[in-house]
Amino acid sequence: AVLRNEKLQTSALVKKLRKQSQRVDTVGKNVLKVTEERNLILLIQSIYPSIAVFMDKNLFGLTEAEKQICYLSFLQLSLNEEAVLLDINPDSVNKRRLRARQKLNLTNTNMGLHEFLLTVDS
């Protein structure tokens, strides 16, 4: 699991997205592009194949926005950093995270989305 996480965190795409999330800009050039998001999902699914199966089955009824938040959780960004990438208010990111956590029955636990998804893969 450590090696797989390292493979993900050291990938060029993850490094680029982390850097992108650090800077707010008015032009929106730091917003997550569709191709970047698709590549991130493919990268995560290639490293963690069971997560692809879990997301495809979608037994918890996650919306596209909630799935997006789940995949972004692998970047381990702050609310503000995720808000920069999604070009939405940090409060909206927080609400999406909360809704995803509720659907995944994580509300009364200290487990985050990322940790939960890693348990799906073990």
PDB file of C-alpha atoms in Angstrom:
ATOM      1  CA  ALA A   1       0.000   0.000   0.000  1.00  0.00           C
ATOM      2  CA  VAL A   2       2.869   2.373   0.814  1.00  0.00           C
ATOM      3  CA  LEU A   3       4.511   1.742  -2.559  1.00  0.00           C
ATOM      4  CA  ARG A   4       1.259   2.315  -4.423  1.00  0.00           C
ATOM      5  CA  ASN A   5       0.642   5.576  -2.556  1.00  0.00           C
ATOM      6  CA  GLU A   6       4.198   6.660  -3.305  1.00  0.00           C
ATOM      7  CA  LYS A   7       3.694   5.831  -6.990  1.00  0.00           C
ATOM      8  CA  LEU A   8       0.581   8.026  -7.015  1.00  0.00           C
ATOM      9  CA  GLN A   9       2.053  10.930  -5.036  1.00  0.00           C
ATOM     10  CA  THR A  10       5.248  11.055  -7.124  1.00  0.00           C
ATOM     11  CA  SER A  11       3.433  10.993 -10.476  1.00  0.00           C
ATOM     12  CA  ALA A  12       3.843  14.066 -12.659  1.00  0.00           C
ATOM     13  CA  LEU A  13       0.066  14.604 -12.787  1.00  0.00           C
ATOM     14  CA  VAL A  14      -0.395  14.632  -9.000  1.00  0.00           C
ATOM     15  CA  LYS A  15       2.568  16.982  -8.560  1.00  0.00           C
ATOM     16  CA  LYS A  16       1.141  19.294 -11.233  1.00  0.00           C
ATOM     17  CA  LEU A  17      -2.353  19.326  -9.686  1.00  0.00           C
ATOM     18  CA  ARG A  18      -0.933  19.973  -6.216  1.00  0.00           C
ATOM     19  CA  LYS A  19       1.024  22.936  -7.550  1.00  0.00           C
ATOM     20  CA  GLN A  20      -2.054  24.158  -9.447  1.00  0.00           C
ATOM     21  CA  SER A  21      -4.169  24.022  -6.298  1.00  0.00           C
ATOM     22  CA  GLN A  22      -1.763  26.345  -4.461  1.00  0.00           C
ATOM     23  CA  ARG A  23      -2.571  29.412  -6.533  1.00  0.00           C
ATOM     24  CA  VAL A  24      -5.890  31.161  -6.848  1.00  0.00           C
ATOM     25  CA  ASP A  25      -6.137  33.061 -10.104  1.00  0.00           C
ATOM     26  CA  THR A  26      -8.904  35.172 -11.545  1.00  0.00           C
ATOM     27  CA  VAL A  27      -8.619  33.720 -15.053  1.00  0.00           C
ATOM     28  CA  GLY A  28      -9.439  30.210 -13.888  1.00  0.00           C
ATOM     29  CA  LYS A  29      -6.345  28.675 -15.458  1.00  0.00           C
ATOM     30  CA  ASN A  30      -5.711  26.639 -12.295  1.00  0.00           C
ATOM     31  CA  VAL A  31      -9.115  24.984 -12.493  1.00  0.00           C
ATOM     32  CA  LEU A  32      -9.046  21.208 -12.972  1.00  0.00           C
ATOM     33  CA  LYS A  33      -9.484  20.446 -16.664  1.00  0.00           C
ATOM     34  CA  VAL A  34     -11.654  17.547 -17.861  1.00  0.00           C
ATOM     35  CA  THR A  35      -8.601  15.796 -19.321  1.00  0.00           C
ATOM     36  CA  GLU A  36      -6.658  16.221 -16.062  1.00  0.00           C
ATOM     37  CA  GLU A  37      -9.560  14.808 -14.083  1.00  0.00           C
ATOM     38  CA  ARG A  38      -9.936  11.866 -16.477  1.00  0.00           C
ATOM     39  CA  ASN A  39      -6.177  11.193 -16.303  1.00  0.00           C
ATOM     40  CA  LEU A  40      -6.239  11.386 -12.496  1.00  0.00           C
ATOM     41  CA  ILE A  41      -9.084   8.850 -12.353  1.00  0.00           C
ATOM     42  CA  LEU A  42      -7.255   6.528 -14.773  1.00  0.00           C
ATOM     43  CA  LEU A  43      -4.056   6.856 -12.752  1.00  0.00           C
ATOM     44  CA  ILE A  44      -5.832   6.064  -9.459  1.00  0.00           C
ATOM     45  CA  GLN A  45      -7.684   3.148 -11.050  1.00  0.00           C
ATOM     46  CA  SER A  46      -4.468   1.744 -12.517  1.00  0.00           C
ATOM     47  CA  ILE A  47      -2.774   1.842  -9.107  1.00  0.00           C
ATOM     48  CA  TYR A  48      -5.869   0.758  -7.124  1.00  0.00           C
ATOM     49  CA  PRO A  49      -7.943  -1.526  -9.430  1.00  0.00           C
ATOM     50  CA  SER A  50     -10.593  -2.364  -6.790  1.00  0.00           C
ATOM     51  CA  ILE A  51     -11.466   1.325  -6.489  1.00  0.00           C
ATOM     52  CA  ALA A  52     -12.461   1.317 -10.163  1.00  0.00           C
ATOM     53  CA  VAL A  53     -14.798  -1.620  -9.481  1.00  0.00           C
ATOM     54  CA  PHE A  54     -16.157   0.055  -6.332  1.00  0.00           C
ATOM     55  CA  MET A  55     -16.874   3.328  -8.166  1.00  0.00           C
ATOM     56  CA  ASP A  56     -18.424   1.547 -11.167  1.00  0.00           C
ATOM     57  CA  LYS A  57     -20.758  -0.517  -8.971  1.00  0.00           C
ATOM     58  CA  ASN A  58     -21.672   2.657  -7.044  1.00  0.00           C
ATOM     59  CA  LEU A  59     -23.597   0.721  -4.394  1.00  0.00           C
ATOM     60  CA  PHE A  60     -23.810   3.850  -2.231  1.00  0.00           C
ATOM     61  CA  GLY A  61     -25.432   6.000  -4.939  1.00  0.00           C
ATOM     62  CA  LEU A  62     -22.712   8.649  -5.153  1.00  0.00           C
ATOM     63  CA  THR A  63     -23.380  11.518  -7.535  1.00  0.00           C
ATOM     64  CA  GLU A  64     -20.752  12.563 -10.103  1.00  0.00           C
ATOM     65  CA  ALA A  65     -19.738  15.474  -7.845  1.00  0.00           C
ATOM     66  CA  GLU A  66     -19.329  13.110  -4.878  1.00  0.00           C
ATOM     67  CA  LYS A  67     -17.293  10.654  -6.969  1.00  0.00           C
ATOM     68  CA  GLN A  68     -15.120  13.572  -8.049  1.00  0.00           C
ATOM     69  CA  ILE A  69     -14.540  14.503  -4.399  1.00  0.00           C
ATOM     70  CA  CYS A  70     -13.628  10.872  -3.649  1.00  0.00           C
ATOM     71  CA  TYR A  71     -11.024  10.812  -6.413  1.00  0.00           C
ATOM     72  CA  LEU A  72      -9.670  14.212  -5.385  1.00  0.00           C
ATOM     73  CA  SER A  73      -9.263  12.884  -1.833  1.00  0.00           C
ATOM     74  CA  PHE A  74      -6.256  10.933  -3.139  1.00  0.00           C
ATOM     75  CA  LEU A  75      -4.463  14.273  -3.601  1.00  0.00           C
ATOM     76  CA  GLN A  76      -4.965  14.946   0.123  1.00  0.00           C
ATOM     77  CA  LEU A  77      -5.631  18.638  -0.429  1.00  0.00           C
ATOM     78  CA  SER A  78      -7.134  21.179   1.949  1.00  0.00           C
ATOM     79  CA  LEU A  79     -10.660  22.517   1.403  1.00  0.00           C
ATOM     80  CA  ASN A  80      -9.204  25.692  -0.093  1.00  0.00           C
ATOM     81  CA  GLU A  81      -6.915  23.805  -2.462  1.00  0.00           C
ATOM     82  CA  GLU A  82      -9.772  21.609  -3.683  1.00  0.00           C
ATOM     83  CA  ALA A  83     -11.918  24.729  -4.080  1.00  0.00           C
ATOM     84  CA  VAL A  84      -9.234  26.266  -6.350  1.00  0.00           C
ATOM     85  CA  LEU A  85      -9.157  23.165  -8.569  1.00  0.00           C
ATOM     86  CA  LEU A  86     -12.953  22.923  -8.751  1.00  0.00           C
ATOM     87  CA  ASP A  87     -13.459  26.686  -8.978  1.00  0.00           C
ATOM     88  CA  ILE A  88     -16.083  26.600  -6.226  1.00  0.00           C
ATOM     89  CA  ASN A  89     -16.403  27.973  -2.710  1.00  0.00           C
ATOM     90  CA  PRO A  90     -14.580  26.030   0.064  1.00  0.00           C
ATOM     91  CA  ASP A  91     -17.963  25.681   1.822  1.00  0.00           C
ATOM     92  CA  SER A  92     -19.278  23.868  -1.262  1.00  0.00           C
ATOM     93  CA  VAL A  93     -16.291  21.504  -1.166  1.00  0.00           C
ATOM     94  CA  ASN A  94     -17.035  20.874   2.500  1.00  0.00           C
ATOM     95  CA  LYS A  95     -20.702  20.099   1.721  1.00  0.00           C
ATOM     96  CA  ARG A  96     -19.708  17.688  -1.071  1.00  0.00           C
ATOM     97  CA  ARG A  97     -17.279  15.929   1.253  1.00  0.00           C
ATOM     98  CA  LEU A  98     -19.970  15.708   3.930  1.00  0.00           C
ATOM     99  CA  ARG A  99     -22.572  14.283   1.527  1.00  0.00           C
ATOM    100  CA  ALA A 100     -20.084  11.700   0.249  1.00  0.00           C
ATOM    101  CA  ARG A 101     -19.152  10.772   3.838  1.00  0.00           C
ATOM    102  CA  GLN A 102     -22.857  10.444   4.741  1.00  0.00           C
ATOM    103  CA  LYS A 103     -23.550   8.129   1.807  1.00  0.00           C
ATOM    104  CA  LEU A 104     -20.500   6.017   2.657  1.00  0.00           C
ATOM    105  CA  ASN A 105     -21.613   5.830   6.321  1.00  0.00           C
ATOM    106  CA  LEU A 106     -18.523   7.653   7.590  1.00  0.00           C
ATOM    107  CA  THR A 107     -20.240  10.430   9.544  1.00  0.00           C
ATOM    108  CA  ASN A 108     -19.674   8.951  13.010  1.00  0.00           C
ATOM    109  CA  THR A 109     -16.081   7.947  12.334  1.00  0.00           C
ATOM    110  CA  ASN A 110     -12.754   9.729  12.075  1.00  0.00           C
ATOM    111  CA  MET A 111     -12.056   7.948   8.810  1.00  0.00           C
ATOM    112  CA  GLY A 112     -11.629  10.220   5.812  1.00  0.00           C
ATOM    113  CA  LEU A 113     -12.735   9.505   2.246  1.00  0.00           C
ATOM    114  CA  HIS A 114      -9.212   8.628   1.156  1.00  0.00           C
ATOM    115  CA  GLU A 115      -8.678   6.171   4.021  1.00  0.00           C
ATOM    116  CA  PHE A 116     -12.079   4.588   3.378  1.00  0.00           C
ATOM    117  CA  LEU A 117     -11.327   4.117  -0.318  1.00  0.00           C
ATOM    118  CA  LEU A 118      -8.019   2.467   0.567  1.00  0.00           C
ATOM    119  CA  THR A 119      -9.916  -0.071   2.708  1.00  0.00           C
ATOM    120  CA  VAL A 120     -12.029  -0.854  -0.362  1.00  0.00           C
ATOM    121  CA  ASP A 121      -8.801  -1.751  -2.150  1.00  0.00           C
ATOM    122  CA  SER A 122      -7.356  -4.019   0.530  1.00  0.00           C
TER     123      SER A 122
END
